[in-house]
PDB file of C-alpha atoms and ligand atoms in Angstrom:
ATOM      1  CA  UNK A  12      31.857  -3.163 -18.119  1.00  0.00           C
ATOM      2  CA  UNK A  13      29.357  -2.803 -21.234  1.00  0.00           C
ATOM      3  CA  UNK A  14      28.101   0.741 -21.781  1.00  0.00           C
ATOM      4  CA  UNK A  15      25.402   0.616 -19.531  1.00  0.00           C
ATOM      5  CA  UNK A  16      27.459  -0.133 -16.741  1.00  0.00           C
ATOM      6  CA  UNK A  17      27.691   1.682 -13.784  1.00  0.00           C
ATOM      7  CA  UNK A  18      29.647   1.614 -10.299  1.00  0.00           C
ATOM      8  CA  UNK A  19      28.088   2.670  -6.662  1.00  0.00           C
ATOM      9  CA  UNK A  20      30.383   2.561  -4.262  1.00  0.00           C
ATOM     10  CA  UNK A  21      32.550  -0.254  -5.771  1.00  0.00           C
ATOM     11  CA  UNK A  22      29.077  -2.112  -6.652  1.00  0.00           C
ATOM     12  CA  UNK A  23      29.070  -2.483 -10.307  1.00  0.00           C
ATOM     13  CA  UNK A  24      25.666  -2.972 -11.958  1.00  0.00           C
ATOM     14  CA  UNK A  25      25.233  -4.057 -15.726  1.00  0.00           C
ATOM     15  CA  UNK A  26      22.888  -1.656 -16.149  1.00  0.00           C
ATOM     16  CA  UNK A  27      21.753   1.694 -13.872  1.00  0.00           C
ATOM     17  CA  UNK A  28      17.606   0.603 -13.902  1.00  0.00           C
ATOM     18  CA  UNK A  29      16.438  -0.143 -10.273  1.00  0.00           C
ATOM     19  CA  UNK A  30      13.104  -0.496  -9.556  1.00  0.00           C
ATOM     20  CA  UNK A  31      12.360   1.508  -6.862  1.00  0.00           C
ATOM     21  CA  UNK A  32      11.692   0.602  -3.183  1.00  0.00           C
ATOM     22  CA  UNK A  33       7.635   0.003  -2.669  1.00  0.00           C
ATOM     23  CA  UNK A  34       7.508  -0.344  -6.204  1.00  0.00           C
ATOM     24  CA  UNK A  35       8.660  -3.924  -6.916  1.00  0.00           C
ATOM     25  CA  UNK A  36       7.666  -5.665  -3.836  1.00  0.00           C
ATOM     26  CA  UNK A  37      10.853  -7.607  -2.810  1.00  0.00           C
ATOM     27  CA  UNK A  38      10.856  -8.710  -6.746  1.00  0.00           C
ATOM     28  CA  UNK A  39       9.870 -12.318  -7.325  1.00  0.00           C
ATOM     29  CA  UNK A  40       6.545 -11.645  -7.348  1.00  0.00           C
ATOM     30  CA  UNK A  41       6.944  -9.921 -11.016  1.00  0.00           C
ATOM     31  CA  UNK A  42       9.354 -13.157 -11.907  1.00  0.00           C
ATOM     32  CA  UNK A  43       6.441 -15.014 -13.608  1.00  0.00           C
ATOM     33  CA  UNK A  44       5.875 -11.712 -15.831  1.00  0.00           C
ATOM     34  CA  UNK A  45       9.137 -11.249 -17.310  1.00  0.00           C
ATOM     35  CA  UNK A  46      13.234 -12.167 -16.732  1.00  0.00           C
ATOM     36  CA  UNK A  47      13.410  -9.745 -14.042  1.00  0.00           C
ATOM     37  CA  UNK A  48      16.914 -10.123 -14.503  1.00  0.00           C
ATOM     38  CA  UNK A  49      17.080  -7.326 -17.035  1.00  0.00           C
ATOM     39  CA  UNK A  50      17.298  -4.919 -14.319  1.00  0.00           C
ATOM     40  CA  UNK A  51      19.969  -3.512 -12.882  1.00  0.00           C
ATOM     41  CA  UNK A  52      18.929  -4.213  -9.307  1.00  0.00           C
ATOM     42  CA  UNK A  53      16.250  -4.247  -6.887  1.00  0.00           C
ATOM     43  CA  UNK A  54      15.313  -2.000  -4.108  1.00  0.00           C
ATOM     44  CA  UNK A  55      13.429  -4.089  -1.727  1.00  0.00           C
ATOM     45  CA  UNK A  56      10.096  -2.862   0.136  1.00  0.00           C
ATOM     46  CA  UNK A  57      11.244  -0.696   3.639  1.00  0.00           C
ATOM     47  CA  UNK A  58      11.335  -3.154   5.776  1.00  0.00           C
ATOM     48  CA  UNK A  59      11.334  -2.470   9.630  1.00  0.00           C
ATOM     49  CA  UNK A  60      12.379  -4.484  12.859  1.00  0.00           C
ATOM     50  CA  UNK A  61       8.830  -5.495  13.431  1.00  0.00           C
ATOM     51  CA  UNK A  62       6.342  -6.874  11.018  1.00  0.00           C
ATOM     52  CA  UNK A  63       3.927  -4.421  10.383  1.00  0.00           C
ATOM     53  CA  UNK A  64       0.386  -4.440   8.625  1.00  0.00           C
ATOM     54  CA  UNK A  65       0.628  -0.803   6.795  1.00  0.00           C
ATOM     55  CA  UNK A  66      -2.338   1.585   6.971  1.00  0.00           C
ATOM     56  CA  UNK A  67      -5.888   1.108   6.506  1.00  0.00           C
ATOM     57  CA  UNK A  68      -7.808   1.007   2.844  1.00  0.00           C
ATOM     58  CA  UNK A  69      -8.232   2.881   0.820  1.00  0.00           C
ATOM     59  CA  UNK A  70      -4.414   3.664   0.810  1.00  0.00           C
ATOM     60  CA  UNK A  71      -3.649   4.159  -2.853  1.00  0.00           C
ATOM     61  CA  UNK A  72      -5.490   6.896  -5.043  1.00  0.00           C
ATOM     62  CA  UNK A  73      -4.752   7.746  -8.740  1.00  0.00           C
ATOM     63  CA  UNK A  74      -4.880  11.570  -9.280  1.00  0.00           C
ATOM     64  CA  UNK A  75      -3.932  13.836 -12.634  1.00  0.00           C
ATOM     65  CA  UNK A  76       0.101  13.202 -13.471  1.00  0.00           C
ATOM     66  CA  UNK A  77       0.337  10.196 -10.803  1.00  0.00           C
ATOM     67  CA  UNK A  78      -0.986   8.289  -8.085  1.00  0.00           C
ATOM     68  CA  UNK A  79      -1.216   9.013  -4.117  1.00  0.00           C
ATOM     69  CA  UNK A  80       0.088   5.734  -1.504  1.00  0.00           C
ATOM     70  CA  UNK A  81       0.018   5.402   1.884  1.00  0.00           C
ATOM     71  CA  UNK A  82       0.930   1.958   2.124  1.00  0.00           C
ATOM     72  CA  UNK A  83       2.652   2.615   5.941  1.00  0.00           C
ATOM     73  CA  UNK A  84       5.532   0.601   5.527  1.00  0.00           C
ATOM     74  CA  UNK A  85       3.743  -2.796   5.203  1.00  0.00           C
ATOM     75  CA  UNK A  86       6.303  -5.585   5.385  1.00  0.00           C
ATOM     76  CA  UNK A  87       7.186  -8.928   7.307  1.00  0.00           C
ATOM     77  CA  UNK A  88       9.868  -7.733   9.630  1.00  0.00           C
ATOM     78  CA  UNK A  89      13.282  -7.785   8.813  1.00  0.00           C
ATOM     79  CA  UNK A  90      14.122 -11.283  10.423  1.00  0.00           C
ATOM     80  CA  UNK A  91      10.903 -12.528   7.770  1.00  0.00           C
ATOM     81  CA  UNK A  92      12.357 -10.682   4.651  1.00  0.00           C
ATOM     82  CA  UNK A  93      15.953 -12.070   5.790  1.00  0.00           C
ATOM     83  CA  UNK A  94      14.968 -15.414   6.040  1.00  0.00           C
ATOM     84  CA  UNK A  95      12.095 -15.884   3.675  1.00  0.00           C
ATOM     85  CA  UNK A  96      11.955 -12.836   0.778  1.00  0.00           C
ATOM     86  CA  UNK A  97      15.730 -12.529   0.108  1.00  0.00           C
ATOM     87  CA  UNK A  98      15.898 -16.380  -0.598  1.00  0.00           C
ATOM     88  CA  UNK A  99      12.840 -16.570  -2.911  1.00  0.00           C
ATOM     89  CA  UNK A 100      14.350 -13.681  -4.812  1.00  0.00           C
ATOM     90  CA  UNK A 101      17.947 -15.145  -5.116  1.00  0.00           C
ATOM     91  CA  UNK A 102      16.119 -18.572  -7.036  1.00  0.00           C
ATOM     92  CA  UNK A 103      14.779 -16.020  -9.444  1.00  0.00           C
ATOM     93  CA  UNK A 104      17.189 -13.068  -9.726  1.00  0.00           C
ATOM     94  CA  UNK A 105      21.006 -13.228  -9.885  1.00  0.00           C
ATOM     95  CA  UNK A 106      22.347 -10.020  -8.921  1.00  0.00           C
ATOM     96  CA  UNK A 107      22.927  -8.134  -5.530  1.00  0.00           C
ATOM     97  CA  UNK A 108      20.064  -5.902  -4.047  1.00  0.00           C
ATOM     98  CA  UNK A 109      19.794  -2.749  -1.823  1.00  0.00           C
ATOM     99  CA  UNK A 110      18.141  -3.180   1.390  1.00  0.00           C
ATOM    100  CA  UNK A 111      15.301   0.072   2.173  1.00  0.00           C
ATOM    101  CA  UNK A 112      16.149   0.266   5.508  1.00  0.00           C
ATOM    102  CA  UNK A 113      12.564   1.824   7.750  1.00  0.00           C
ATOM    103  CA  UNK A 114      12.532   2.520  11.751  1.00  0.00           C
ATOM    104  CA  UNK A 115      10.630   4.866  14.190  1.00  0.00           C
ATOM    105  CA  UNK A 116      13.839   5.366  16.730  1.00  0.00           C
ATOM    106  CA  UNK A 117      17.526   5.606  16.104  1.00  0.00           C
ATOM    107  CA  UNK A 118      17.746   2.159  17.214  1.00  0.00           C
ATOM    108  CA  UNK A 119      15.792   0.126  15.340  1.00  0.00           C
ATOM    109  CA  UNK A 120      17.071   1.890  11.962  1.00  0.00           C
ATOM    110  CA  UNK A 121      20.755   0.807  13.519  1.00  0.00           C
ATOM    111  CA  UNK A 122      19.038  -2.851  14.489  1.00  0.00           C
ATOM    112  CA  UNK A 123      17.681  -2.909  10.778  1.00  0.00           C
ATOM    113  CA  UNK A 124      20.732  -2.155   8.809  1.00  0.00           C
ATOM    114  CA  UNK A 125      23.073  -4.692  11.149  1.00  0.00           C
ATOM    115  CA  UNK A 126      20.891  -7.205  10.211  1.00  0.00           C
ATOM    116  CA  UNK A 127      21.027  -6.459   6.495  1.00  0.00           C
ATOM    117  CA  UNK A 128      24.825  -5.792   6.727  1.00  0.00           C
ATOM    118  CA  UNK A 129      25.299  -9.164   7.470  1.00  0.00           C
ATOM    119  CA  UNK A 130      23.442 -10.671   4.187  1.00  0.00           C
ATOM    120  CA  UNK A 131      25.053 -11.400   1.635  1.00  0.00           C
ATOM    121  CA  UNK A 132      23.154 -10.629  -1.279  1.00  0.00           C
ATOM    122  CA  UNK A 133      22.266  -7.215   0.098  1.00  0.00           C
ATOM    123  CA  UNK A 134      24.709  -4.842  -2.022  1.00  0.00           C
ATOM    124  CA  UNK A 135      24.419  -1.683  -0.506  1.00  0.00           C
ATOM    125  CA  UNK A 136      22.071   0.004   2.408  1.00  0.00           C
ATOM    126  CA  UNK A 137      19.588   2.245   1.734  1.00  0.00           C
ATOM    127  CA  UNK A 138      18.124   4.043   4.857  1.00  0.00           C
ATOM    128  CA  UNK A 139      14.496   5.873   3.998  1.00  0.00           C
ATOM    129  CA  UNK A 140      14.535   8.802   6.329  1.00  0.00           C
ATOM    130  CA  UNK A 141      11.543  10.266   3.729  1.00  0.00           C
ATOM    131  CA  UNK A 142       8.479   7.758   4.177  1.00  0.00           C
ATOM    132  CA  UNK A 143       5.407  10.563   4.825  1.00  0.00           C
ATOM    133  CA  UNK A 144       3.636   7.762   5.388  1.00  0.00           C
ATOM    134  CA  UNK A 145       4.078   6.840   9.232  1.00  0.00           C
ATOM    135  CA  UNK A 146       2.174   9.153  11.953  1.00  0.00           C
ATOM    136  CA  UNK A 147       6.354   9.316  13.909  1.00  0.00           C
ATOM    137  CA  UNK A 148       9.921   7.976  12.412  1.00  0.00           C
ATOM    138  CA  UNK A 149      10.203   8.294   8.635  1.00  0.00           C
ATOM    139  CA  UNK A 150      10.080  11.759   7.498  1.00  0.00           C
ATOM    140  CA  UNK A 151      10.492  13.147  10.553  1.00  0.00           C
ATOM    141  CA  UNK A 152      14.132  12.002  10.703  1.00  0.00           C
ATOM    142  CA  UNK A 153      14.951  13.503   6.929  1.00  0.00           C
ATOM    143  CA  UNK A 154      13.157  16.622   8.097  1.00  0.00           C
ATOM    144  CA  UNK A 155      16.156  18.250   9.501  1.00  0.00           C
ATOM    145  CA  UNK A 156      19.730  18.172   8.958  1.00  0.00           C
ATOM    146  CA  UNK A 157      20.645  17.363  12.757  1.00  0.00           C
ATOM    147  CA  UNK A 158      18.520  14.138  13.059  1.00  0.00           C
ATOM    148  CA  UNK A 159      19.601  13.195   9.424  1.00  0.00           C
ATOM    149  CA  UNK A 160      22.911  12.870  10.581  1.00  0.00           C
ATOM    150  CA  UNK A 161      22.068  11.480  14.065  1.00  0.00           C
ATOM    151  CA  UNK A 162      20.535   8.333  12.289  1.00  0.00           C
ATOM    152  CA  UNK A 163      23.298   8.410   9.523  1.00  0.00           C
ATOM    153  CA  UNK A 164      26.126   8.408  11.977  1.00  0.00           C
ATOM    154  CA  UNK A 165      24.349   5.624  13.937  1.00  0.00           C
ATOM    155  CA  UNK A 166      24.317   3.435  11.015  1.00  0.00           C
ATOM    156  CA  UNK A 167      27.372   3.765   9.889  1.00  0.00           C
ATOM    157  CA  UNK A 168      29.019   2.869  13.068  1.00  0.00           C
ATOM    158  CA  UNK A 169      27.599  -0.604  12.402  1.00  0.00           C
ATOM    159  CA  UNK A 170      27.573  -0.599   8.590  1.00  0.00           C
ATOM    160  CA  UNK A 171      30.267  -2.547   6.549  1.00  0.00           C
ATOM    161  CA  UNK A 172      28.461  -1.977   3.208  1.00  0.00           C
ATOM    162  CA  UNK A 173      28.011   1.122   1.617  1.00  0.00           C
ATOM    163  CA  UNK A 174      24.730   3.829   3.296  1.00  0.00           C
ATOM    164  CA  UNK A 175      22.928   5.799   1.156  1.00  0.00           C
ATOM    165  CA  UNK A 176      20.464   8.483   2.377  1.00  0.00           C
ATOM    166  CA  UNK A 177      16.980   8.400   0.743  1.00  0.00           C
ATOM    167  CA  UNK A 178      15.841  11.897   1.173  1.00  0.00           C
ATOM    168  CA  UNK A 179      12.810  13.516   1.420  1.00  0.00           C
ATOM    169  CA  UNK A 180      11.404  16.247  -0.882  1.00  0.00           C
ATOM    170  CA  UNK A 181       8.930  18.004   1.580  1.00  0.00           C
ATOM    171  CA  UNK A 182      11.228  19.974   3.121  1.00  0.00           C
ATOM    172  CA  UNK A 183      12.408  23.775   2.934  1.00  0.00           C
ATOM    173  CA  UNK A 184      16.515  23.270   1.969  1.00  0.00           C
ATOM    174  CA  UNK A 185      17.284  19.919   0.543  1.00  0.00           C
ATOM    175  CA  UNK A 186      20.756  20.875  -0.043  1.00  0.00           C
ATOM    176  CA  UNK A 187      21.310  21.526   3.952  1.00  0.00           C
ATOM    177  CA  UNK A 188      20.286  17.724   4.553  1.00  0.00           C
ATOM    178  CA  UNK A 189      22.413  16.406   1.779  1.00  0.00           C
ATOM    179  CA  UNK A 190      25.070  17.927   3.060  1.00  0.00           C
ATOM    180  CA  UNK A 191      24.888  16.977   7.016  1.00  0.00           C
ATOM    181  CA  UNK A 192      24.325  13.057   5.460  1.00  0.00           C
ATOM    182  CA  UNK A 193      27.317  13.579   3.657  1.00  0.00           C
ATOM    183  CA  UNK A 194      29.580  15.008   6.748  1.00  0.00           C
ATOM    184  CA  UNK A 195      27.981  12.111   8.674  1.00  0.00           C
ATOM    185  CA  UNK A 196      29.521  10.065   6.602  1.00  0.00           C
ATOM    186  CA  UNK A 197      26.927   9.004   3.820  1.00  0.00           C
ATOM    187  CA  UNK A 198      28.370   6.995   1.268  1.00  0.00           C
ATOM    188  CA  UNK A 199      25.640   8.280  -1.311  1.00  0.00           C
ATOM    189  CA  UNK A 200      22.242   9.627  -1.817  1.00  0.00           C
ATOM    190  CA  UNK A 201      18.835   8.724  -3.503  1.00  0.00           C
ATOM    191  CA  UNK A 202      16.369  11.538  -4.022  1.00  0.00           C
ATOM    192  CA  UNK A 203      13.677  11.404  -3.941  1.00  0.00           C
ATOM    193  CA  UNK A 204      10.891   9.776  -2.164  1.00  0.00           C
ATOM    194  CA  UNK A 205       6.769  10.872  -2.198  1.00  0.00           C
ATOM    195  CA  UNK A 206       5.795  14.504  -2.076  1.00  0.00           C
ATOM    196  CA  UNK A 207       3.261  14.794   0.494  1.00  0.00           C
ATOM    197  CA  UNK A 208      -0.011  15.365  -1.569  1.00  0.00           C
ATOM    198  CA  UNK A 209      -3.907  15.022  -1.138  1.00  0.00           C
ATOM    199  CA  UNK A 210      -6.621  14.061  -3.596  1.00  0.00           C
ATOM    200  CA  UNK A 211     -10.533  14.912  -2.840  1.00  0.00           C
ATOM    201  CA  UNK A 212     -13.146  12.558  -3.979  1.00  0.00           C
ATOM    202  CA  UNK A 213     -15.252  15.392  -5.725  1.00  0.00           C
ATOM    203  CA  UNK A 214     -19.005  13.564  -5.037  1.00  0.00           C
ATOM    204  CA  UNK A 215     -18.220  12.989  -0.957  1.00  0.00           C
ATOM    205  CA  UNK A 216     -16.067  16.139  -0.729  1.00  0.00           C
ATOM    206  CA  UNK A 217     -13.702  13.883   1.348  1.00  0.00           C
ATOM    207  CA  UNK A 218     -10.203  12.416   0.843  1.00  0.00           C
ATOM    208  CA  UNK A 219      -9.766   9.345  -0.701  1.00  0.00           C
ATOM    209  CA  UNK A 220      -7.428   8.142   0.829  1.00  0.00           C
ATOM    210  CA  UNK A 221      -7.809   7.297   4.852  1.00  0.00           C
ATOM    211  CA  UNK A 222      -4.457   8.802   6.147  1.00  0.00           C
ATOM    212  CA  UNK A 223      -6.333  11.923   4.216  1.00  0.00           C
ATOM    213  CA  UNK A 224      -2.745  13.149   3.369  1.00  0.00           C
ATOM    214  CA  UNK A 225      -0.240  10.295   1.456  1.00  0.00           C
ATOM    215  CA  UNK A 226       2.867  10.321  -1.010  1.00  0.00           C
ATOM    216  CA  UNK A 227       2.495  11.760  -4.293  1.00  0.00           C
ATOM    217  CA  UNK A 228       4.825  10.000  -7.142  1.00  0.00           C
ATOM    218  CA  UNK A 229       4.399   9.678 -11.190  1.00  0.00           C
ATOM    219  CA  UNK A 230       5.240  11.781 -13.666  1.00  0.00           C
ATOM    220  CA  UNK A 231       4.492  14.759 -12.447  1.00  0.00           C
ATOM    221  CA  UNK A 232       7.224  14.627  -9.850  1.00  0.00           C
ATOM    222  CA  UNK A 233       9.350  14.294 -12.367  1.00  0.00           C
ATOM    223  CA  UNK A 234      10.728  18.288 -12.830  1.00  0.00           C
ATOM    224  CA  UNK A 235      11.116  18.545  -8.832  1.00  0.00           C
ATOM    225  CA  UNK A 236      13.187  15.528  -8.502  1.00  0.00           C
ATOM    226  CA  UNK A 237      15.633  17.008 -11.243  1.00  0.00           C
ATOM    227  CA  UNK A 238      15.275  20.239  -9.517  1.00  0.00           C
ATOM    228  CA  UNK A 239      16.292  18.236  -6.165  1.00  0.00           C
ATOM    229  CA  UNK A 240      18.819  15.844  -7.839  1.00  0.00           C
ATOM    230  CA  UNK A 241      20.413  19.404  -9.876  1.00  0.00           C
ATOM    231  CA  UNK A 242      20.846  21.458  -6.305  1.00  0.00           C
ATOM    232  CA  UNK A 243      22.085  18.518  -4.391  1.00  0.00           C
ATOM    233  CA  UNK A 244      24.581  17.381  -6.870  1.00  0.00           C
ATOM    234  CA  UNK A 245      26.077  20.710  -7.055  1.00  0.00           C
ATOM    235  CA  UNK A 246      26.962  20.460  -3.107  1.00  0.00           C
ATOM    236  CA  UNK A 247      27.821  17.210  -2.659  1.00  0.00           C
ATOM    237  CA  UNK A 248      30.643  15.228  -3.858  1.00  0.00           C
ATOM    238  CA  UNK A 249      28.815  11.562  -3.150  1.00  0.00           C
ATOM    239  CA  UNK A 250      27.013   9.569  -5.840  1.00  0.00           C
ATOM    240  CA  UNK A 251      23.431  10.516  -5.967  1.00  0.00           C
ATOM    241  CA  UNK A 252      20.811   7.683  -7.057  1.00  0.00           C
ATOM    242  CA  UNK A 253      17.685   9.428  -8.958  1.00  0.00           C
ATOM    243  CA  UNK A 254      13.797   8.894  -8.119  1.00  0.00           C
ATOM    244  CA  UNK A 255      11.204   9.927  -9.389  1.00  0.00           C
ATOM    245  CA  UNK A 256      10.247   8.870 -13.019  1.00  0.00           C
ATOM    246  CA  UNK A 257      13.824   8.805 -13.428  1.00  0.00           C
ATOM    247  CA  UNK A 258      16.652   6.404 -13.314  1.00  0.00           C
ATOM    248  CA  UNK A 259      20.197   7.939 -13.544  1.00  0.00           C
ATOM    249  CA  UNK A 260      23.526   7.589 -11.341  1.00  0.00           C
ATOM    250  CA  UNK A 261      24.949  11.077 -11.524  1.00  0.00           C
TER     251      UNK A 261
HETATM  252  C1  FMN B  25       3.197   2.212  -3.454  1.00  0.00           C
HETATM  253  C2  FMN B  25       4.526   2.849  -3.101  1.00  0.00           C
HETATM  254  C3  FMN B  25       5.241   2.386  -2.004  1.00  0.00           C
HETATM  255  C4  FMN B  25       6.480   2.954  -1.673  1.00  0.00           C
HETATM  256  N1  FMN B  25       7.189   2.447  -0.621  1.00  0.00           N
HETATM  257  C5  FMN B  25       8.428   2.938  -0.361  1.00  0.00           C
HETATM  258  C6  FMN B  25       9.234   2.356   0.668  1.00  0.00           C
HETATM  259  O1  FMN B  25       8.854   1.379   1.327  1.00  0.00           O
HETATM  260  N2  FMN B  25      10.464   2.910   0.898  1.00  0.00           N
HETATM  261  C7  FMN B  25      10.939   3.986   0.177  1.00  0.00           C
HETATM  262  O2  FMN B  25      12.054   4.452   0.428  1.00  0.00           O
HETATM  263  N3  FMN B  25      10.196   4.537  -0.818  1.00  0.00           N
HETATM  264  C8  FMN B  25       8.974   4.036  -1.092  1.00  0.00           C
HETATM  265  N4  FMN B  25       8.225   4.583  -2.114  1.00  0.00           N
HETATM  266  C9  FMN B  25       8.776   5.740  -2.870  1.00  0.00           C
HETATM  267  C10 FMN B  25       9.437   5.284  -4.185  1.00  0.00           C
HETATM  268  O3  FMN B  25      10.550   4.446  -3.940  1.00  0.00           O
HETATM  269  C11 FMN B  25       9.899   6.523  -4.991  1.00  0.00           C
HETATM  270  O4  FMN B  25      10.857   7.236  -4.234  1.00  0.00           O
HETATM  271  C12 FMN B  25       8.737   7.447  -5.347  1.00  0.00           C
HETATM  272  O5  FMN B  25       7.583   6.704  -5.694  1.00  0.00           O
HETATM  273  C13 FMN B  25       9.077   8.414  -6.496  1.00  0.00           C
HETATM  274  O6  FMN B  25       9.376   7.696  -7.680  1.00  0.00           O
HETATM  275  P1  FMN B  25       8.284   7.399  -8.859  1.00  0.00           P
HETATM  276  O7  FMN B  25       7.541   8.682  -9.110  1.00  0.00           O
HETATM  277  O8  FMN B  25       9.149   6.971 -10.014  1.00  0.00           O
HETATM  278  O9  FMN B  25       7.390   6.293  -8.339  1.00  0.00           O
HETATM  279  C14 FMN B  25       6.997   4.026  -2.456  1.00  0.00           C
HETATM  280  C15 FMN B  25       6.261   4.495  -3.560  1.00  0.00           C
HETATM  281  C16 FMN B  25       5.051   3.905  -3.899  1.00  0.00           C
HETATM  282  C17 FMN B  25       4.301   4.418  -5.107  1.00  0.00           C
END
């Protein structure tokens, strides 16, 4: 492995850049701007059981130190991003991808990540218990340690390939929820998602954006997601995955 490389759970990756999920689409829609095979993988858009059309404009605000989304987990379904996405992306991007695993019930995230399990260019599972983006599911499940693990042991039951956590930041003790994914058998961790966050059109006096609360990402997240990544890492013994203007493997 060059010097760049790095291993996740037995996955080795030339290089530890992944763009992360939301970010990059499902990644050959940036294929005409450059060899998106420089990266070291892809984190695909959350993708739930059922298609779903996201939340309302105006969904995406830019603010001082970053930007505010609150997409609402727009995405074909995951029988759509199985059949169609994954296969458009393999013609333009050789290497293995992590699947961003979404639900709003135990079930469907279990539903989800079978499906995923099963394809073959899917690498490892990532299961976003942090989207603040979704009036139920989402962040309510990475809001506590006990339904963190519910959802965690659920997944695993049906999971061959490796589950990471993707944690939220908007809660009181991130180490407590690290910890209970870990015990539930987590294979790793990626902190973190959006920090909940609100930005006021100053002329209306309203929120831009129509959820009126949405994620808050960019550089200026960048000091709590070390904070994050720094206290979890010190209680865990599972690979961590870092968010959040960042892009390490600790
Ligand atoms: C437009 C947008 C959409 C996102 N969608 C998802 C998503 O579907 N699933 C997920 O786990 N995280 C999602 N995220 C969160 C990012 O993956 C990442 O955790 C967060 O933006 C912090 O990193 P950054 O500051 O480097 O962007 C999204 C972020 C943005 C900006």
């Amino acid at each position: 492995m060059n010097k760049l490389g790095v291993t996740l759970s037995g996955w080795e990756l030339a290089n530890p850049v992944i763009a992360a999920s939301g970010t990059f689409g499902f990644g050959h829609e940036f294929a005409p701007w450059y060899d998106i095979n420089i990266l070291g993988s892809i984190s695909l858009k959350g993708t739930t059981r059922e298609p779903r059309f996201g939340n309302p404009a105006p969904r995406i605000a830019e603010c001082c130190g970053g930007m505010l989304n609150a997409i609402g987990l727009q995405n074909p379904g995951v029988k759509s991003v199985i059949s169609q996405e994954i296969p458009d992306l393999r013609k333009v991007f050789k290497k293995k991808v992590i699947a961003n695993v979404a639900g709003f019930s135990v079930e469907e995230y279990v539903q989800v990540a079978a499906l995923f399990d099963a394809v073959e260019e899917v690498a490892l599972l990532e299961i976003n218990i942090s989207c603040p983006n979704v009036k139920s599911g989402g962040m309510a499940f990475g809001s506590s340690a006990e339904s963190a693990s519910i959802v965690c042991r659920e997944v695993k039951k049906v999971a061959k390939k490796p589950v990471y956590m993707k944690l939220s930041p908007n809660v009181a003790n991130i180490t407590e929820i690290a910890q209970a994914a870990e015990a539930a058998g987590a294979d790793g961790l990626v902190l973190i998602n959006t920090l909940l966050g609100m930005v006021i059109d100053p002329a209306s006096g309203k929120p831009i954006v129509s959820t009126k609360m949405a994620g808050f990402s960019g550089p200026a997240i960048k000091p709590v997601a070390l904070r994050m990544i720094y206290q979890v890492y010190s209680s865990v013994k599972i690979p961590i995955i870092g968010v959040g203007v960042i892009l390490v493997q600790l």
